[in-house]
N, CA, C and O atoms as a Tinker XYZ file with bonds, in Angstrom:
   256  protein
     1  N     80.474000  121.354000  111.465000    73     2
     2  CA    79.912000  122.091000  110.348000    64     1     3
     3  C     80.999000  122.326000  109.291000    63     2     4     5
     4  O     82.069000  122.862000  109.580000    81     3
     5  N     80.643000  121.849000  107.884000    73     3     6
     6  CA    81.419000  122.162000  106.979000    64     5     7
     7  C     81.385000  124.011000  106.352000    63     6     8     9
     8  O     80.393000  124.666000  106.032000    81     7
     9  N     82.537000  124.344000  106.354000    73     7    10
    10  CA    82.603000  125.289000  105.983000    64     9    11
    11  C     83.330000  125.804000  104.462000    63    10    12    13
    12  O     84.380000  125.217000  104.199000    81    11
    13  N     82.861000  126.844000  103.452000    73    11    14
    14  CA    83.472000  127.163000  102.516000    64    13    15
    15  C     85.163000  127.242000  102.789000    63    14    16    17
    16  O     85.726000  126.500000  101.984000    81    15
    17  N     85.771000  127.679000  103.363000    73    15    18
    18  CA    86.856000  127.898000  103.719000    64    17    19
    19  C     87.996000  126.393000  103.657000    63    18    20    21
    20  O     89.138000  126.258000  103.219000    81    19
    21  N     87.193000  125.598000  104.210000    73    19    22
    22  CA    88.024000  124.423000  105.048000    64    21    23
    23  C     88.067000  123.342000  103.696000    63    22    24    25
    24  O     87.100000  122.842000  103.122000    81    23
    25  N     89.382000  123.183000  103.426000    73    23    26
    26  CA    89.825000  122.241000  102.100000    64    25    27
    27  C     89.279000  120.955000  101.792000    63    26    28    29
    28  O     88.793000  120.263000  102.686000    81    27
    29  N     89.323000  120.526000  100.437000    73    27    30
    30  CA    88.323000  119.375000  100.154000    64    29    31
    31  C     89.075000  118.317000  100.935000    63    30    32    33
    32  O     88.366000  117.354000  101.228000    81    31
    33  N     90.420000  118.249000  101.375000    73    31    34
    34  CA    90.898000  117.251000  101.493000    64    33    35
    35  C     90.766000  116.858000  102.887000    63    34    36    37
    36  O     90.965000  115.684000  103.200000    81    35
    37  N     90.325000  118.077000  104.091000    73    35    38
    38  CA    90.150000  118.425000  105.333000    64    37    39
    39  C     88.456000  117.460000  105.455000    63    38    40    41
    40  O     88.070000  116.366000  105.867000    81    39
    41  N     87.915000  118.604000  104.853000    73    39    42
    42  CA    86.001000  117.833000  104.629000    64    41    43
    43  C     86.451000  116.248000  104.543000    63    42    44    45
    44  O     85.918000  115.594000  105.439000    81    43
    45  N     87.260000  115.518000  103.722000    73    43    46
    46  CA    86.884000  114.280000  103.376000    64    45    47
    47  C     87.247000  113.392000  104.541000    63    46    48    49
    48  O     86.494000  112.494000  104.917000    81    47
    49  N     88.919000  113.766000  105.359000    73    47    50
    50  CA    89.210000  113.199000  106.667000    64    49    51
    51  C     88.387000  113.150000  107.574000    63    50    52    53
    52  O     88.232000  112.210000  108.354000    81    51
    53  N     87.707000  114.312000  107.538000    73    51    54
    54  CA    86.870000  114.321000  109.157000    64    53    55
    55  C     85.482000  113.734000  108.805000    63    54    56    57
    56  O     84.854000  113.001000  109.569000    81    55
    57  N     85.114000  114.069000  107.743000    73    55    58
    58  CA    83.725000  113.198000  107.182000    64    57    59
    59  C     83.675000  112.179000  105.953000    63    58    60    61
    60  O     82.832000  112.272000  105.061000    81    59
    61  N     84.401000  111.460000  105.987000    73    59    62
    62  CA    84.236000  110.689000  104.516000    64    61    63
    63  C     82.616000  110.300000  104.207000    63    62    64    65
    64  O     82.360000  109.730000  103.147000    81    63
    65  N     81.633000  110.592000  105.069000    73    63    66
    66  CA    80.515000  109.996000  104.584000    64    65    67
    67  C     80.121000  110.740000  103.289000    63    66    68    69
    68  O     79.325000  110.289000  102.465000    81    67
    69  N     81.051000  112.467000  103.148000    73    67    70
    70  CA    80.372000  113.347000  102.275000    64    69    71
    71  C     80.745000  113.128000  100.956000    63    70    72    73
    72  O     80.432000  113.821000   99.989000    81    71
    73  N     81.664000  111.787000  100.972000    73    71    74
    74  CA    82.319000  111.561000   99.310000    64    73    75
    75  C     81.070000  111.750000   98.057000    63    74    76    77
    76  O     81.030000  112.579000   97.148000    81    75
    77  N     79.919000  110.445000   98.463000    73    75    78
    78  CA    79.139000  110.549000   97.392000    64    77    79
    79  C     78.852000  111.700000   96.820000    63    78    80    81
    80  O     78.853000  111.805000   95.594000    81    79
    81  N     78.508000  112.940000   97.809000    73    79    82
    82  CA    77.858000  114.312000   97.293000    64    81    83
    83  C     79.294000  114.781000   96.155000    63    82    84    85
    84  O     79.049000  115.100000   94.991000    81    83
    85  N     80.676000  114.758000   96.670000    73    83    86
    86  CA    81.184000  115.308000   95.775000    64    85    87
    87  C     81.565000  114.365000   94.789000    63    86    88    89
    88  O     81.954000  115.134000   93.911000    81    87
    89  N     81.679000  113.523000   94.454000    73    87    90
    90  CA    81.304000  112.494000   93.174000    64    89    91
    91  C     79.905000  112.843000   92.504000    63    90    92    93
    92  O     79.681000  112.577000   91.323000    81    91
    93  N     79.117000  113.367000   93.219000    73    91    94
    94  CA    77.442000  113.630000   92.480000    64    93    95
    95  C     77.991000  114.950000   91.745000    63    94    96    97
    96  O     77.604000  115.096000   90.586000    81    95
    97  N     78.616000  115.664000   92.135000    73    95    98
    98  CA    78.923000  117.262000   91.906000    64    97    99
    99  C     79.920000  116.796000   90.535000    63    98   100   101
   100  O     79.753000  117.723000   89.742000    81    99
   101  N     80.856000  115.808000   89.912000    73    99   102
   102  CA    81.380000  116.064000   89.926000    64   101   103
   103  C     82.506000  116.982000   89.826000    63   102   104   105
   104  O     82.739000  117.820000   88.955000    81   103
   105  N     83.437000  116.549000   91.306000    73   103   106
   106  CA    84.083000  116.947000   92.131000    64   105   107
   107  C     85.308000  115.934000   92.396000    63   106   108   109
   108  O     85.569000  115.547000   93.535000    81   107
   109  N     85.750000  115.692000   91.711000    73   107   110
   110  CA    86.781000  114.540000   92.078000    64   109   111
   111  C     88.035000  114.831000   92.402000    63   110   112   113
   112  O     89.039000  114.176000   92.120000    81   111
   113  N     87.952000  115.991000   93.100000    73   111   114
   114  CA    89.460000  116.893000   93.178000    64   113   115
   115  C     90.169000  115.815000   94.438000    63   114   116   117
   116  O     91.380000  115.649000   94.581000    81   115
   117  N     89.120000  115.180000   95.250000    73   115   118
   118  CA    89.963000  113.930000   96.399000    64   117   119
   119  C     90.542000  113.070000   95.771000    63   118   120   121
   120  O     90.728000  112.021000   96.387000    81   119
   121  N     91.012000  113.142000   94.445000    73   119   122
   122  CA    91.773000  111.880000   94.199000    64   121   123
   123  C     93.304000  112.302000   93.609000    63   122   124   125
   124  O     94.160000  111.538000   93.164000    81   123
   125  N     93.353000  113.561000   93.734000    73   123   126
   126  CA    94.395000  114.491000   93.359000    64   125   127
   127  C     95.048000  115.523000   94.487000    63   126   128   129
   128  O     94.521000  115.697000   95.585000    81   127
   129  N     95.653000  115.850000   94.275000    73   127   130
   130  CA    96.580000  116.427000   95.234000    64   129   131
   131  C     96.764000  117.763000   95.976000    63   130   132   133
   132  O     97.235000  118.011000   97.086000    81   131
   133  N     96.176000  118.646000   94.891000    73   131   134
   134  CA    95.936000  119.915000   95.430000    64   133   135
   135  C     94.434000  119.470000   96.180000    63   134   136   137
   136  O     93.893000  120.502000   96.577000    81   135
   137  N     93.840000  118.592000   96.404000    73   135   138
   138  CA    92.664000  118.290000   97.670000    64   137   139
   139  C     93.061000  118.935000   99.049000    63   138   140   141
   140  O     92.277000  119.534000   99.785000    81   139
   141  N     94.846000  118.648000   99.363000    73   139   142
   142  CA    95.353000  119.072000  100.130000    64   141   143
   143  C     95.122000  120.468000  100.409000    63   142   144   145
   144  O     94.715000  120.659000  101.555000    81   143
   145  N     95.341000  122.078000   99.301000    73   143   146
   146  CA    95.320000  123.340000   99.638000    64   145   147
   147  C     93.934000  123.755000   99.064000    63   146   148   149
   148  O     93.367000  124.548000   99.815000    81   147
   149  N     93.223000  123.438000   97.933000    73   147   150
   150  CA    91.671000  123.940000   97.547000    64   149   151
   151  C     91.022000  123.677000   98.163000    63   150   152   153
   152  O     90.656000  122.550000   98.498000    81   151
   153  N     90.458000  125.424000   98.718000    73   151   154
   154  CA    89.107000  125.190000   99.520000    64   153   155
   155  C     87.514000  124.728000   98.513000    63   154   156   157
   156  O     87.116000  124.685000   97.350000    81   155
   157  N     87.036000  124.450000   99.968000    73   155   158
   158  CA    86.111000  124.054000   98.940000    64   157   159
   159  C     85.151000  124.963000   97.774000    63   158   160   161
   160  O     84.516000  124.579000   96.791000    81   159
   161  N     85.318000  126.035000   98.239000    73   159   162
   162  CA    84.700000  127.156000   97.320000    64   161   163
   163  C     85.492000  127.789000   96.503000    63   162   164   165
   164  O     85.116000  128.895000   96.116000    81   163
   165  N     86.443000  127.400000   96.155000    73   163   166
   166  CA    87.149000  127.272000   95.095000    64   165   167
   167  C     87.034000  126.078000   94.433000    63   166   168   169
   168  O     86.538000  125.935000   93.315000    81   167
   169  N     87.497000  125.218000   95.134000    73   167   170
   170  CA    86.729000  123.985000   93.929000    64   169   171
   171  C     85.358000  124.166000   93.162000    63   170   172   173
   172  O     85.128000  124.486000   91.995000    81   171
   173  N     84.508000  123.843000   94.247000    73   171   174
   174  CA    83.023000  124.392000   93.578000    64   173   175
   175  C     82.964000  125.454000   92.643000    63   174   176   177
   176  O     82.094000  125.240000   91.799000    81   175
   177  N     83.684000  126.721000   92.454000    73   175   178
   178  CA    83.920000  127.622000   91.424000    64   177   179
   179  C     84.608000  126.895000   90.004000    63   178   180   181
   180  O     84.199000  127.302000   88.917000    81   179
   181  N     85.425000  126.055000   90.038000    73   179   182
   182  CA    86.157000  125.851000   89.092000    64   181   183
   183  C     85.294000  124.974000   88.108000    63   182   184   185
   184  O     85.371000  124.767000   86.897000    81   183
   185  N     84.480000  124.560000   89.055000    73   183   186
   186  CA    83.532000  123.449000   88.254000    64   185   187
   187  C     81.956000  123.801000   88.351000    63   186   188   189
   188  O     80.949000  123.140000   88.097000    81   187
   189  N     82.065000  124.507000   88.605000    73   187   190
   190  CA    80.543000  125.823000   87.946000    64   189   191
   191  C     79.732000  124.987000   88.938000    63   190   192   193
   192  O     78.669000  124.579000   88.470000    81   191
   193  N     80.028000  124.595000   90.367000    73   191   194
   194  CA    78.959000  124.201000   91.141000    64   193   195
   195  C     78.745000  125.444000   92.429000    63   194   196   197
   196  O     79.697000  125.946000   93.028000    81   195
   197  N     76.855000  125.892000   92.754000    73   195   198
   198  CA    76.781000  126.767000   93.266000    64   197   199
   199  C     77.360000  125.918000   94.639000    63   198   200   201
   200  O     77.191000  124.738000   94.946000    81   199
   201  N     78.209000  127.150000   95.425000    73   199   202
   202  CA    78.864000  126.836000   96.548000    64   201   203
   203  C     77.564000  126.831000   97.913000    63   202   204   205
   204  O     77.777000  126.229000   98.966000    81   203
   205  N     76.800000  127.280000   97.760000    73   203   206
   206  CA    75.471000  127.462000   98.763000    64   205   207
   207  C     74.830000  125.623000   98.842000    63   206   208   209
   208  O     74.672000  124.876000   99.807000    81   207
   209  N     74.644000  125.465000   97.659000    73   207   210
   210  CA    73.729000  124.700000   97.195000    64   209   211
   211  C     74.509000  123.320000   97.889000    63   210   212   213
   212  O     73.934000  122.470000   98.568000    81   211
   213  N     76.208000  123.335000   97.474000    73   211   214
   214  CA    77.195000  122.393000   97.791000    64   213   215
   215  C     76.929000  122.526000   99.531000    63   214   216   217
   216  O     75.920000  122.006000  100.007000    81   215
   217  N     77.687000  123.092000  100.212000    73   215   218
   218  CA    77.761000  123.549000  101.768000    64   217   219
   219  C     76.104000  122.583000  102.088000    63   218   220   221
   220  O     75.970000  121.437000  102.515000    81   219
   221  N     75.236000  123.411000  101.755000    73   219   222
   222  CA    73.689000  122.471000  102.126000    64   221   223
   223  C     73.636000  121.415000  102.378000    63   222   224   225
   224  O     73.352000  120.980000  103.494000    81   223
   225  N     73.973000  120.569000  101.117000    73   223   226
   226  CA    73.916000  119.148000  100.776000    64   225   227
   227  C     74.748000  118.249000  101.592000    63   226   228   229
   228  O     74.451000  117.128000  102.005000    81   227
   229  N     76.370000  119.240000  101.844000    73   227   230
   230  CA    77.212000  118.339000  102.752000    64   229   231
   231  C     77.009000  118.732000  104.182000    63   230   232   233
   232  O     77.643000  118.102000  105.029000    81   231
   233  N     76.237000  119.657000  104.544000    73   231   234
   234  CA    75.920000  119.963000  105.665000    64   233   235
   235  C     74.649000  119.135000  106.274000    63   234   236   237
   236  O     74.584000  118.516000  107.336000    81   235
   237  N     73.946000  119.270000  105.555000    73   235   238
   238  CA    72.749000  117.853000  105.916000    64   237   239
   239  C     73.145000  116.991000  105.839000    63   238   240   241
   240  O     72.615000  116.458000  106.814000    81   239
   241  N     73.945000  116.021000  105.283000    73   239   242
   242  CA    74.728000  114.710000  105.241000    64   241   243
   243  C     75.073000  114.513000  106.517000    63   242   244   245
   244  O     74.632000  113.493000  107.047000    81   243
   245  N     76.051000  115.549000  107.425000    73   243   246
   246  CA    76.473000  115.332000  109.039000    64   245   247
   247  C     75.742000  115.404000  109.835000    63   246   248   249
   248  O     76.026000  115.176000  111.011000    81   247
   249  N     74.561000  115.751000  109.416000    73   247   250
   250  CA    73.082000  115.845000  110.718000    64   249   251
   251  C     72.145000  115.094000  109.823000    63   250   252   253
   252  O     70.987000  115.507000  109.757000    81   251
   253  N     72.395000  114.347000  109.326000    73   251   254
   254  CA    71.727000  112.532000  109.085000    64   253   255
   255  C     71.861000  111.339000  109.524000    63   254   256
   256  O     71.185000  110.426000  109.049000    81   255
């Protein structure tokens, strides 16, 4: 289970299937470096995406 907490760069190692969603968001913080320490609900804040709505989308992606 993806969690708000756990960094974009963490989400993308253990699941790369969830790239598309954050390319849909854009979200392209995986191609940059702080991917490493921004959680993901901080990212999602910076770029005016609701963090609920995000978590959902990549959370159904791993139980597909």
């Amino acid at each position: 289970m993806i969690t708000k907490n756990m960094t974009i760069a963490e989400i993308l190692r253990r699941h790369p299937e969830t790239l598309p969603i954050f390319e849909r968001y854009g979200l392209d913080c995986f191609d940059c470096q702080i991917a490493d320490y921004e959680e993901l609900e901080h990212g999602a804040s910076v770029h005016k995406v609701d963090i609920d709505t995000l978590l959902g989308e990549l959370n159904s992606k791993l139980s597909s």
